[in-house]
Tab-separated table of C-alpha atoms in Angstrom:
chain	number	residue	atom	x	y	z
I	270	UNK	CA	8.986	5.422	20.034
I	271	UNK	CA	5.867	5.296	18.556
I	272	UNK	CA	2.226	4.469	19.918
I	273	UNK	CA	0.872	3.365	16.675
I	274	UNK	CA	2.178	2.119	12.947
I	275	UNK	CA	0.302	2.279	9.621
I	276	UNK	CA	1.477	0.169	6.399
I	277	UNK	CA	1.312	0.422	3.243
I	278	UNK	CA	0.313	-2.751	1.357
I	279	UNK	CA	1.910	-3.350	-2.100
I	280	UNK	CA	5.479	-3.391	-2.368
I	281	UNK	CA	5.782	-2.420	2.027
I	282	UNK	CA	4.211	-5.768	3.101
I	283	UNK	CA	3.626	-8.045	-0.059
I	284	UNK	CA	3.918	-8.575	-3.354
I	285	UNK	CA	1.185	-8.471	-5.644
I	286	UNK	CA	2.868	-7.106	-8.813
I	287	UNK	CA	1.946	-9.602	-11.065
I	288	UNK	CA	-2.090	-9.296	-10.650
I	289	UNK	CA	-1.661	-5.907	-10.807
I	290	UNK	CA	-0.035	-6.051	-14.095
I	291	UNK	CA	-2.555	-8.839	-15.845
I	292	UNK	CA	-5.060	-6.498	-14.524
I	293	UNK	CA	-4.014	-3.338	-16.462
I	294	UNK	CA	-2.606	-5.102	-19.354
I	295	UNK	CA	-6.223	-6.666	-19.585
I	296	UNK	CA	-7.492	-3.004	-19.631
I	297	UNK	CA	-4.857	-1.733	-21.948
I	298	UNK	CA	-5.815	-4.416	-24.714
I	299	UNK	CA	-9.436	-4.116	-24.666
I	300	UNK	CA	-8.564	-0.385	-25.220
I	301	UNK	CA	-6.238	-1.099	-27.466
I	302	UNK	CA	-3.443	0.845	-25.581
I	303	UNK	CA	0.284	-0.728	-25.423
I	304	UNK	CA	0.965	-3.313	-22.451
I	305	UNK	CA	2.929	-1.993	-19.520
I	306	UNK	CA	6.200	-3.845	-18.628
I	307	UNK	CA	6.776	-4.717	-14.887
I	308	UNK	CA	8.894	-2.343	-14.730
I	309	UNK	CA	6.559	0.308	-15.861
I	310	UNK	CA	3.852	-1.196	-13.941
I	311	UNK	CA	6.521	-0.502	-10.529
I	312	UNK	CA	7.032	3.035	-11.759
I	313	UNK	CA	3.630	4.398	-12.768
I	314	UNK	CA	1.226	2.539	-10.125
I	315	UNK	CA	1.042	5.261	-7.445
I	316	UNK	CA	-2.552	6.592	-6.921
I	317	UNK	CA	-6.086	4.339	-6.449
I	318	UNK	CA	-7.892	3.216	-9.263
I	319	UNK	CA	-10.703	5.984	-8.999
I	320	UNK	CA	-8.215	9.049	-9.289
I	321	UNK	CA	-6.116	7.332	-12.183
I	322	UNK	CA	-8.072	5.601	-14.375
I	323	UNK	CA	-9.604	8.926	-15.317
I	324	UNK	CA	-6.335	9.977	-16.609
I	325	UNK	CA	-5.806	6.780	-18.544
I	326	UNK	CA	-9.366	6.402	-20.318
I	327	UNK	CA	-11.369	9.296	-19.982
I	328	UNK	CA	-14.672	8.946	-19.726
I	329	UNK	CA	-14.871	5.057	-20.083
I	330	UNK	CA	-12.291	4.691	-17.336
I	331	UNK	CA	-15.502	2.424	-15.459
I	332	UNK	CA	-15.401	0.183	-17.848
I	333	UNK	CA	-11.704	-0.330	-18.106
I	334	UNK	CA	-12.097	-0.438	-14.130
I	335	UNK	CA	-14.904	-3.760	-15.028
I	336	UNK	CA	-11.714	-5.144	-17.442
I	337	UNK	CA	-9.110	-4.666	-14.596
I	338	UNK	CA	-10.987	-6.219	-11.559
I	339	UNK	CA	-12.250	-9.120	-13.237
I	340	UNK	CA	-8.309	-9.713	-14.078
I	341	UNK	CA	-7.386	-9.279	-10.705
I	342	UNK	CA	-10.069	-11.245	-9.221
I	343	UNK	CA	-9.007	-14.333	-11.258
I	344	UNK	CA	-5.420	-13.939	-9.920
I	345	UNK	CA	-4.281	-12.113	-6.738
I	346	UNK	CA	-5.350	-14.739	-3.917
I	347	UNK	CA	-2.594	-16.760	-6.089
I	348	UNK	CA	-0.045	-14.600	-6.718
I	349	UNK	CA	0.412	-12.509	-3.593
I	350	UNK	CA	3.203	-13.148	-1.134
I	351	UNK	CA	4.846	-11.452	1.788
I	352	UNK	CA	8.158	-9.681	1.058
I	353	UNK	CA	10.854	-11.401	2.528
I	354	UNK	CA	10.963	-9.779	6.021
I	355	UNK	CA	7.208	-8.652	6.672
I	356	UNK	CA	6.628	-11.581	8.898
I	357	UNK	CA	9.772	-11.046	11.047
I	358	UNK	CA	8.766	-7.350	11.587
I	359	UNK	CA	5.427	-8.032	12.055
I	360	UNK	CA	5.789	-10.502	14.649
I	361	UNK	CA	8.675	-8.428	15.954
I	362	UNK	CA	6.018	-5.208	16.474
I	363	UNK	CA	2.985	-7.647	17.459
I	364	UNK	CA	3.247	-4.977	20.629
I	365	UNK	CA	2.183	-1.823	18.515
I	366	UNK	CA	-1.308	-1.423	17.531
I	367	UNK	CA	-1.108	-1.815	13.902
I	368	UNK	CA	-3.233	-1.003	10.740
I	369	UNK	CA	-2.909	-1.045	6.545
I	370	UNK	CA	-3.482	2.128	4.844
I	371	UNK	CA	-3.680	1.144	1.181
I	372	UNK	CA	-4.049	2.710	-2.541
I	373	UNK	CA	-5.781	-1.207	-3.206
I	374	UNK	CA	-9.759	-1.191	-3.162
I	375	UNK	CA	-10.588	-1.802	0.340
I	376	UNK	CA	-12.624	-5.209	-0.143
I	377	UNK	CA	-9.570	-6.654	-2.441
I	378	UNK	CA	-7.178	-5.288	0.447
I	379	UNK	CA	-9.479	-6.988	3.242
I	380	UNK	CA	-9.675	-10.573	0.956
I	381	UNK	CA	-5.849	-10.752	0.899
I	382	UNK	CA	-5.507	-9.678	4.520
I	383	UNK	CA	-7.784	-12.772	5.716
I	384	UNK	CA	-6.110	-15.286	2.702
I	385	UNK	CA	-2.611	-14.853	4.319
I	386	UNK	CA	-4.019	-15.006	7.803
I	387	UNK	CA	-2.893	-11.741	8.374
I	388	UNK	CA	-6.585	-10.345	8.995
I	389	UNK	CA	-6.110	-10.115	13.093
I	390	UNK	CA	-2.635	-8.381	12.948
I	391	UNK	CA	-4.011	-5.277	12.002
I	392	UNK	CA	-6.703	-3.162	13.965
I	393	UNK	CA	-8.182	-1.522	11.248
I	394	UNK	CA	-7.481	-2.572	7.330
I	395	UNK	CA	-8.728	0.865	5.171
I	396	UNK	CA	-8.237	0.605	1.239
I	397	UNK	CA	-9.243	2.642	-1.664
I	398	UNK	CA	-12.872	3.750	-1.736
I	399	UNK	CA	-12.937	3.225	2.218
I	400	UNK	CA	-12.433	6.985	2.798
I	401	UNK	CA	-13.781	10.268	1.696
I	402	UNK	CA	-10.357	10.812	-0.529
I	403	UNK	CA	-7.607	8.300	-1.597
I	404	UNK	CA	-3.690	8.703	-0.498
I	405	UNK	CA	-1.762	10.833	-1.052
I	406	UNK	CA	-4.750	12.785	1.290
I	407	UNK	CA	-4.825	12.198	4.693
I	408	UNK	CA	-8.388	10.995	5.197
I	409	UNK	CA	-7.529	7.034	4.907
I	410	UNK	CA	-4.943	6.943	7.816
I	411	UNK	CA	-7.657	9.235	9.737
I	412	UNK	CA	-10.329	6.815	9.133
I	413	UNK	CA	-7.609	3.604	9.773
I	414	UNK	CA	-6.579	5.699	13.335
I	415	UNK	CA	-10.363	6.197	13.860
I	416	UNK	CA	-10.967	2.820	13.803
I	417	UNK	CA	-8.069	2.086	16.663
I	418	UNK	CA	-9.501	4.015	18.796
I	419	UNK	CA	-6.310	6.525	17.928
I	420	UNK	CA	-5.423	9.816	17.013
I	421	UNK	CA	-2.587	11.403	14.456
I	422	UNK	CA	0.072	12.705	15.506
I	423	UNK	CA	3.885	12.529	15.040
I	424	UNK	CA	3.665	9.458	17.358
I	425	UNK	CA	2.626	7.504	14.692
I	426	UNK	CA	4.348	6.178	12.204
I	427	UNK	CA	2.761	5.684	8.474
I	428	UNK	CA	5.190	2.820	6.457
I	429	UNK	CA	5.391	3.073	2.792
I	430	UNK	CA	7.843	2.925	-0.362
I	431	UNK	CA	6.721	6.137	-2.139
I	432	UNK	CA	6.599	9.352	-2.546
I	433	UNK	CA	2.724	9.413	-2.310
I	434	UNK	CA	3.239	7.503	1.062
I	435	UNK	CA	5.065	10.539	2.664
I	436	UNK	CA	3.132	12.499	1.535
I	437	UNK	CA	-0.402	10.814	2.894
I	438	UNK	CA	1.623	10.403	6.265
I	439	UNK	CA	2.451	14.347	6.146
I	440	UNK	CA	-1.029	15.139	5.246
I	441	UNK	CA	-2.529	13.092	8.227
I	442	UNK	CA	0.424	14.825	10.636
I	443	UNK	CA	2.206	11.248	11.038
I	444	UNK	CA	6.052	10.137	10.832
I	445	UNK	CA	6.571	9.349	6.962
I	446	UNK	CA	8.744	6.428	7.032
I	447	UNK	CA	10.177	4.682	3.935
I	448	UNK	CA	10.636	1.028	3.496
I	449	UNK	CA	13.404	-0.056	0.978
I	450	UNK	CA	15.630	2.480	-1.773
I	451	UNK	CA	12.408	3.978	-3.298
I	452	UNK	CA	14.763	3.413	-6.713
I	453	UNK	CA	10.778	2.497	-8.401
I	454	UNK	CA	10.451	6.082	-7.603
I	455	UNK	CA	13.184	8.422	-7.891
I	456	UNK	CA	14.794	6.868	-4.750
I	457	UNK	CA	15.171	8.396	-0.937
I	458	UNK	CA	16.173	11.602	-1.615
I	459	UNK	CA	12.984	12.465	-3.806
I	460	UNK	CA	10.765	11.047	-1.619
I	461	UNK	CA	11.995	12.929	1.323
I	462	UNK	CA	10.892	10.701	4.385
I	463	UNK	CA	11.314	11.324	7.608
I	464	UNK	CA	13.050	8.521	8.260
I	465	UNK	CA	14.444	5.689	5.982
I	466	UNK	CA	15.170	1.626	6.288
I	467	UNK	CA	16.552	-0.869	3.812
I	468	UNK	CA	13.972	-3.570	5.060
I	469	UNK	CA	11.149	-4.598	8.050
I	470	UNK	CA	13.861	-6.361	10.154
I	471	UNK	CA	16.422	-3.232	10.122
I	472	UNK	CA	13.005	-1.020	11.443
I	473	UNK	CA	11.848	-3.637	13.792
I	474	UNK	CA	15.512	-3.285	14.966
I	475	UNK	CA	15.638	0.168	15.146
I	476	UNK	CA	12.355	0.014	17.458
I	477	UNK	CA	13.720	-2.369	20.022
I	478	UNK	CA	16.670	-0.547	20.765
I	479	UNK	CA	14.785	2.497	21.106
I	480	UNK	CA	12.772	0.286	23.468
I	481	UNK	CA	15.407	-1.058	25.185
């Protein structure tokens, strides 16, 4: 059983695909790049804004950041909704101490958190920028386990559906535990999780017959 869990935001608890995508499409054009599809905006969005914008526009990457939060800004509170069984799970684990590790900048993260009313299910709420280093380090589910009053270990569990999630949750010395088929990212196998479920309701299962 664990004594803790950590999420992952985007695609684990909600989806906010589709300011994502306006956001970097805004970017793209003013940089006169090609728009992403959805699908390439599911199979290429991975690391925080700081670490890959860099790679995308070189050394005006802060002012394609400018173009792609004033995008999102206009959108996300409108666009955002819980997948289909976060609320189930979450009310199923209302028990655990729980807390949102996310590749999202932290204030955006925070703003959705409190727009869904979700802002007191989670003790701590970390986000991009929060921490010394992004995922897939370690240092955001530190800081997020800080903030509980908790400390890493394998009785923790760290919830994501990528790679780069494992590998934060290895990095921090947590459980790395995969939400959904990973098929947005070379499915199960190559994200090698500790521990896989198709959905929140079969893990919030799982827990209560452990439980039990």
């Amino acid at each position: 059983m664990p004594t803790a869990i950590l999420f992952d935001w985007d695609n684990t608890l909600i989806d906010g695909w589709a300011a994502i995508e306006a956001g970097l499409n805004a970017a793209f054009a003013a940089f006169g790049k090609p728009a992403w599809t959805r699908e390439q905006v599911l199979a290429n969005v991975r690391k925080s804004l700081r670490d890959s914008f860099p790679e995308h526009f070189g050394a005006e990457w802060e002012r394609a950041r400018d173009i792609f939060y004033e995008a999102v800004h206009a959108t996300h509170l409108e666009v955002i909704r819980p997948l289909p069984a976060t609320i189930a799970m979450l009310d199923a684990l209302a028990h655990l101490p729980l807390g949102v590790v996310s590749n999202k900048q932290g204030p955006l993260l925070r703003k959705e958190a409190a727009h869904l009313g979700w802002a007191t299910r989670f003790g701590a709420l970390v986000g991009a920028g929060d921490a010394v280093a992004d995922k897939p380090s370690g240092a955001p589910l530190h800081l997020a386990l800080q903030r509980m009053g908790l400390s890493a270990g394998p009785h923790v569990w760290y919830v994501g559906d990528t790679s780069i999630d494992m590998q934060a949750a290895r990095a921090a010395g947590c459980r790395a535990v995969l939400l959904g088929d990973a098929a947005h990212d070379g499915g199960i196998a190559a994200c090698a999780p500790d521990m896989a479920f198709p959905d929140g309701v079969q893990l919030a299962d799982r827990l209560h017959a452990l439980d039990k």
